[in-house]
CSV table of C-alpha atoms in Angstrom, one decimal:
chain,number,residue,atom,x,y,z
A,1200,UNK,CA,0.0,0.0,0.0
A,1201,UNK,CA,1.5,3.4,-0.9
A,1202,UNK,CA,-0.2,6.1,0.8
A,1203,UNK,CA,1.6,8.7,-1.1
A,1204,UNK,CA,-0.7,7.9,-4.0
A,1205,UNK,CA,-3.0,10.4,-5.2
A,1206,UNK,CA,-6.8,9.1,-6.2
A,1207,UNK,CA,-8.9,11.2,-8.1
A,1208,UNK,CA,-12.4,11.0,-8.7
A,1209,UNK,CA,-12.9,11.4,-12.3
A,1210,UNK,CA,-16.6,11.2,-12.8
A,1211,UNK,CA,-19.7,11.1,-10.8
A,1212,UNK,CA,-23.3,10.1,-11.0
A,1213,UNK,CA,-26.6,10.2,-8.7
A,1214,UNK,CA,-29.7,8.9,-8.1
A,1215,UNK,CA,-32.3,10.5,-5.5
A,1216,UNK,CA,-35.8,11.0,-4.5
A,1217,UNK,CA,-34.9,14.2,-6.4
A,1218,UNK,CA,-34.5,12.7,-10.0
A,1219,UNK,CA,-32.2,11.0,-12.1
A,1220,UNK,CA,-29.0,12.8,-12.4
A,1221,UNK,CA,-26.0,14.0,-10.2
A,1222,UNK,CA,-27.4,18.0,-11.6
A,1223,UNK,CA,-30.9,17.1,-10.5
A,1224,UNK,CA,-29.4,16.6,-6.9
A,1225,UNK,CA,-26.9,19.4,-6.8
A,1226,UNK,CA,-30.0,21.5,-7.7
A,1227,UNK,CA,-32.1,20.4,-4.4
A,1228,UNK,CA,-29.5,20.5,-2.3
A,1229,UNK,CA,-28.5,24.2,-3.2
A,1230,UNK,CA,-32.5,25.3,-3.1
A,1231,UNK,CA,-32.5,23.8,0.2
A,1232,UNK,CA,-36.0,23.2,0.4
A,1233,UNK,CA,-38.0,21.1,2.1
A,1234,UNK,CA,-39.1,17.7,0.8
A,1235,UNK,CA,-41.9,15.6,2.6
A,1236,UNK,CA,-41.4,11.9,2.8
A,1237,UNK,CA,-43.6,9.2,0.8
A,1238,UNK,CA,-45.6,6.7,2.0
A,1239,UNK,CA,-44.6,3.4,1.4
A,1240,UNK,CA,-46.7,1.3,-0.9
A,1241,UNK,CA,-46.1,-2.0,0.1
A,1242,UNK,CA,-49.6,-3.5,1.2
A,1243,UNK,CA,-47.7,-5.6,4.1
A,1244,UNK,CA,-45.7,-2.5,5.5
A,1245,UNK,CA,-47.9,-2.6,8.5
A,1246,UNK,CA,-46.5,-0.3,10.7
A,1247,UNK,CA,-47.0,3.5,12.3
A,1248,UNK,CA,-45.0,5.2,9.7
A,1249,UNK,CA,-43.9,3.8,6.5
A,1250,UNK,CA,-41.8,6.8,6.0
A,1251,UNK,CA,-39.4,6.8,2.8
A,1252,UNK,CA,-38.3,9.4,0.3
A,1253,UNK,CA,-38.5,7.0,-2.8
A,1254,UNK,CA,-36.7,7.4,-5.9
A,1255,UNK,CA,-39.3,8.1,-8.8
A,1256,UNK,CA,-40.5,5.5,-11.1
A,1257,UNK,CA,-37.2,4.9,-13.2
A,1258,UNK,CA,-39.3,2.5,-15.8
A,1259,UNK,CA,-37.1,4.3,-18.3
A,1260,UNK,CA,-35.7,3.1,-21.8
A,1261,UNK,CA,-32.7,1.2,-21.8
A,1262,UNK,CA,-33.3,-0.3,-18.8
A,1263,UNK,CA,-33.2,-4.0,-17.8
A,1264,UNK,CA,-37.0,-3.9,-16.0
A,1265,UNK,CA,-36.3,-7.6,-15.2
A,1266,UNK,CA,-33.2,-6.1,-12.8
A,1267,UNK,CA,-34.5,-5.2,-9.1
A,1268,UNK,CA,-35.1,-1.6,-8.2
A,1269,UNK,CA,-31.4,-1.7,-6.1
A,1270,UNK,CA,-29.4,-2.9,-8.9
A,1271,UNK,CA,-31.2,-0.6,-11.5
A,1272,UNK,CA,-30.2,2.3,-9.6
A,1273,UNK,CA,-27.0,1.7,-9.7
A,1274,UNK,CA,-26.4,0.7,-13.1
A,1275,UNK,CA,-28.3,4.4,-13.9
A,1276,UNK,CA,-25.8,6.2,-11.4
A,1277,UNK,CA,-22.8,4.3,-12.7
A,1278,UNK,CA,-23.7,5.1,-16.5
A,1279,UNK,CA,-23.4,8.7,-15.7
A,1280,UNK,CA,-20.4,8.6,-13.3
A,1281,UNK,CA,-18.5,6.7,-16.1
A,1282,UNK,CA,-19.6,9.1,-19.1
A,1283,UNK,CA,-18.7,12.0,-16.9
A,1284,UNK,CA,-15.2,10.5,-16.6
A,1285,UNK,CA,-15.5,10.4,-20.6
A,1286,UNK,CA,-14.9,6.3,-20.2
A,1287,UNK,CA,-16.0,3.7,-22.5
A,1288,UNK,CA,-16.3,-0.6,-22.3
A,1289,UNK,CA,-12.9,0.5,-25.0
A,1290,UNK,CA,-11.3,2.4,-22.1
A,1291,UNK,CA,-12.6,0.1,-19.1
A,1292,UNK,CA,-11.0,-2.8,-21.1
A,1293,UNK,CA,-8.0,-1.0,-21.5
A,1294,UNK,CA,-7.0,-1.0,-18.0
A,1295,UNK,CA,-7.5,-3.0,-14.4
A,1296,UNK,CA,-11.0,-2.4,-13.2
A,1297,UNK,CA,-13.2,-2.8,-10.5
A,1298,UNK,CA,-16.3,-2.0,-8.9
A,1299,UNK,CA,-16.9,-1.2,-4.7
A,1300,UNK,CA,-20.6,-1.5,-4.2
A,1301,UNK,CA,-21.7,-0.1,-0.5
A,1302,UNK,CA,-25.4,-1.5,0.8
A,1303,UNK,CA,-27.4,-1.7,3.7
A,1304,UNK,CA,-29.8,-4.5,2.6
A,1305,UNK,CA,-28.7,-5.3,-0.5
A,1306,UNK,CA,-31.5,-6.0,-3.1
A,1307,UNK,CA,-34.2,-6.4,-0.7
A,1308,UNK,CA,-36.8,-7.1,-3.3
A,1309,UNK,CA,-35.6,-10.8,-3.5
A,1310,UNK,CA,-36.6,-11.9,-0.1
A,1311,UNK,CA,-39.5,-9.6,0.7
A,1312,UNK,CA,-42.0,-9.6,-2.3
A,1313,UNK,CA,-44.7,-10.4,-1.0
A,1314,UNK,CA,-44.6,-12.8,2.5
A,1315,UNK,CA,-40.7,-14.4,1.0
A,1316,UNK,CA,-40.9,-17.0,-1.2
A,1317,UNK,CA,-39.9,-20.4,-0.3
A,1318,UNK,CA,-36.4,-20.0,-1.3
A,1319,UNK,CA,-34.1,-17.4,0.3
A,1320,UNK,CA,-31.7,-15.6,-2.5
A,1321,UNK,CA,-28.8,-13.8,-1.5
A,1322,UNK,CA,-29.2,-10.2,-1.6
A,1323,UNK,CA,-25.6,-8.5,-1.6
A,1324,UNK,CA,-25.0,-9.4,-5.5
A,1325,UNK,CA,-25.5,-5.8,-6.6
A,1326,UNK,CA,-21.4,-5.3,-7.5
A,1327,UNK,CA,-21.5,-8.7,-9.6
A,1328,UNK,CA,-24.7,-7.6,-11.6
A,1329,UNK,CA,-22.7,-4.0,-12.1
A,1330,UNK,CA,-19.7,-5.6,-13.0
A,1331,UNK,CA,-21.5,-8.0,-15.3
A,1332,UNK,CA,-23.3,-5.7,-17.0
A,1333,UNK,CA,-19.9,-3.5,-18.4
A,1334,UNK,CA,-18.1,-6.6,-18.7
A,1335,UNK,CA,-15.4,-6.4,-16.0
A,1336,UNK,CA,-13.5,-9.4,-14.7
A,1337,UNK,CA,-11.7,-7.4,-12.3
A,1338,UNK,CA,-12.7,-7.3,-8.3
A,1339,UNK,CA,-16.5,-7.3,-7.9
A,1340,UNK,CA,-17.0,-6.6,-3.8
A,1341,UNK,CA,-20.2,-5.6,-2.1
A,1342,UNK,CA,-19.4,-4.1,1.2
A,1343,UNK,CA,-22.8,-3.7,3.8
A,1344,UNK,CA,-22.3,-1.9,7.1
A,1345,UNK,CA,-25.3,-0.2,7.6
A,1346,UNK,CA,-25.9,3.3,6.8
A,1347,UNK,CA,-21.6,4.0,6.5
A,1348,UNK,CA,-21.5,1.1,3.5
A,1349,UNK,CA,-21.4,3.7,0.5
A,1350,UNK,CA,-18.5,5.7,2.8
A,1351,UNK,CA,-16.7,2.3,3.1
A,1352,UNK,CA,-17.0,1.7,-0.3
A,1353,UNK,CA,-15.4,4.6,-1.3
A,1354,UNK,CA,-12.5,3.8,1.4
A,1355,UNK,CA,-11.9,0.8,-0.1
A,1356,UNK,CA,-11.8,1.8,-3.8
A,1357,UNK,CA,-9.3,4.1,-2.8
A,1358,UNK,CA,-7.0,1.0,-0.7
A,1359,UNK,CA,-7.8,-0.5,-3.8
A,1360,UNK,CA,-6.2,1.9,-6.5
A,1361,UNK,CA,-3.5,2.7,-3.8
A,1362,UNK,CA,-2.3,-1.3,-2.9
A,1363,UNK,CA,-1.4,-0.8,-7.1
A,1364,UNK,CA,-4.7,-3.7,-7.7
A,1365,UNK,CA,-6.6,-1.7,-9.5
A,1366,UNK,CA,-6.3,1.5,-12.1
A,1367,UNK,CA,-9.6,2.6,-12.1
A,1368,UNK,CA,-12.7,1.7,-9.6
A,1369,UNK,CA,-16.5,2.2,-10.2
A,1370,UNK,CA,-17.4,2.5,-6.4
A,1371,UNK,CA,-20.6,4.1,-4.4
A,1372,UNK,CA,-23.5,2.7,-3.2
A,1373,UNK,CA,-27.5,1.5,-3.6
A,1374,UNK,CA,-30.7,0.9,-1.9
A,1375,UNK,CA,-34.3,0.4,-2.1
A,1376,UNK,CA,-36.9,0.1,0.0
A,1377,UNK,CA,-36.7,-2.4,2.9
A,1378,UNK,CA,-39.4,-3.3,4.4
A,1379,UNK,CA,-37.5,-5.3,7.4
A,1380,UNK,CA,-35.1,-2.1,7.8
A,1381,UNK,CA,-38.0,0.1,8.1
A,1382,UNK,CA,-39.7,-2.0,10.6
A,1383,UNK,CA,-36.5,-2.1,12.7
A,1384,UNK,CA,-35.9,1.7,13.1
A,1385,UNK,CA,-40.0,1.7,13.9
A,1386,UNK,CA,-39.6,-0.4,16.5
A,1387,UNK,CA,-37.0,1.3,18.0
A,1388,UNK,CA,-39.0,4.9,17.8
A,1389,UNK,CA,-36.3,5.9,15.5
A,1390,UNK,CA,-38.4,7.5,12.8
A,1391,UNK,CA,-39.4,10.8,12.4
A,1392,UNK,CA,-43.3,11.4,11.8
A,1393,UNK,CA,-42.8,14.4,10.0
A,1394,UNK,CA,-39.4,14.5,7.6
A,1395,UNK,CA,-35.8,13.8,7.6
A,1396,UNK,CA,-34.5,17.3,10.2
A,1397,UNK,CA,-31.5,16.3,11.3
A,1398,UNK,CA,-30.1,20.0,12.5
A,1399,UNK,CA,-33.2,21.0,14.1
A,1400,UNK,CA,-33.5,21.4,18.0
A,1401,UNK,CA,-37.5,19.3,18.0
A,1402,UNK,CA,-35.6,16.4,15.5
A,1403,UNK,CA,-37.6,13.1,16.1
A,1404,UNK,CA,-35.6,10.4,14.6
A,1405,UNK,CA,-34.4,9.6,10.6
A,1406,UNK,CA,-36.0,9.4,7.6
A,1407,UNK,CA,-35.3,6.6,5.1
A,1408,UNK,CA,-34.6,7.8,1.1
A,1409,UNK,CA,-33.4,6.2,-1.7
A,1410,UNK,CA,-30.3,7.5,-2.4
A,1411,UNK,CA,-27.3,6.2,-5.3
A,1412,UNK,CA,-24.4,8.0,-5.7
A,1413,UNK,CA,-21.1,6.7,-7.7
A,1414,UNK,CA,-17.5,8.0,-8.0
A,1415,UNK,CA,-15.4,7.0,-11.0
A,1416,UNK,CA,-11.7,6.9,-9.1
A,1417,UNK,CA,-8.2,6.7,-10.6
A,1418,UNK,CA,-4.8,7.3,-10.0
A,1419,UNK,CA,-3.6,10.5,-11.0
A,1420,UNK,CA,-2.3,11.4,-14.2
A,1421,UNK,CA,-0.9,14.0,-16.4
A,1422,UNK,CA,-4.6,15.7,-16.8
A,1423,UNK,CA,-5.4,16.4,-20.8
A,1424,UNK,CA,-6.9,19.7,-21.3
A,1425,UNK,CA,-10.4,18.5,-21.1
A,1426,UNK,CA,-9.8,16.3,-17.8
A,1427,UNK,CA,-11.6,17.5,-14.7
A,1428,UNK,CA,-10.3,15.4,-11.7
A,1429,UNK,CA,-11.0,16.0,-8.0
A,1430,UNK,CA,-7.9,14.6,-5.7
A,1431,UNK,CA,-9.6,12.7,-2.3
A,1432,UNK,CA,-8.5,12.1,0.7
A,1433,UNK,CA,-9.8,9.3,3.5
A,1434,UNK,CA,-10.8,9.6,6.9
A,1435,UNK,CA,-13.5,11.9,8.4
């Protein structure tokens, strides 16, 4: 590991409650205004508050509808991070590649449509389907650790690109609704009735959203004259 290497982040990509595109969510956040959470629409979600900002419907072209909502997220927010960092399958192939993926519940759709079926699928394949899908060969890793996966994703990329194992990493993170992980934080009183608050003084608990944000990372370069890179550092 050689700590004295730079990572960038060369390209970046989002998808919120706010809309489909890293702009749509840079837009929100600098209006600063306030956003009331949905109402989840699962029929078995009994509970006091089925609170969740959910991403809207992203039944878009292009899209493989017979993916889960997780892993089509991602594969939205990593087209864009990776045609912001102007890279092609061409240039992907071209070098050592991997993808990070950061998850709380993985593809929760699996296991909870409906009651569960009878067989139980694993859910943290979302970095495999990624990596599948731009056909990479490289390291495929799904890291879940609650709410700090995406963060540990990124951490890792970076070890990754660093440890000289990888050139360029596809990292970030994905997740739909849960219905077991919005039980949990209702039993535990840890949901706010009213909307996601966290810097106000009356601040009742969390909000859930649906939230997928990637980085495109690489070791620095010479930058051409179009390049845009953004140099990272770990650690809080």
């Amino acid at each position: 590991m050689n700590a004295e290497v730079e990572v960038v982040v060369t390209g970046v990509g989002a998808v919120t409650c706010h809309g489909v595109g890293a702009g749509e969510l840079w837009r929100a956040m600098t209006a600063a205004g306030t956003r009331l959470p949905d109402r989840s629409a699962d029929p078995l979600a009994l509970m006091d508050l089925p609170l969740i900002n959910l991403v809207p419907d992203l039944d878009l072209p292009g899209l493989d509808l017979r993916s889960e909502r997780a892993t089509r997220f991602a594969s939205l927010a990593a087209a864009e991070a990776l045609a912001d960092a102007g890279l092609d399958a061409g240039a992907l192939d071209a070098v050592r590649s991997a993808v990070v993926l950061g998850s709380c519940m993985g593809e929760p759709g699996v296991n909870e449509r409906g009651r569960g079926g009878q067989r139980w699928e694993p859910p943290f394949r979302l970095a495999s389907a990624l990596a599948d899908e731009l056909g990479l060969f490289g390291t495929a890793l799904d890291v879940a650790n609650a709410c700090a996966a995406g963060g540990y994703a990124l951490g890792v990329a970076m070890d990754l690109v660093r440890a000289g194992e990888a050139d360029v990493v596809i990292a970030g993170g994905s997740d739909a609704c849960s219905r077991v992980a919005l039980g949990c934080c209702n039993r535990l009183g840890a949901v706010d009735p009213e909307r996601c608050r966290p810097f106000e003084s009356d601040r009742a608990g969390t909000v859930f959203a649906g939230v997928r944000a990637w980085w495109s990372w690489s070791r620095r370069r010479t930058p051409g004259p179009a390049e845009r890179s953004t140099p990272v550092t770990d650690g809080c």
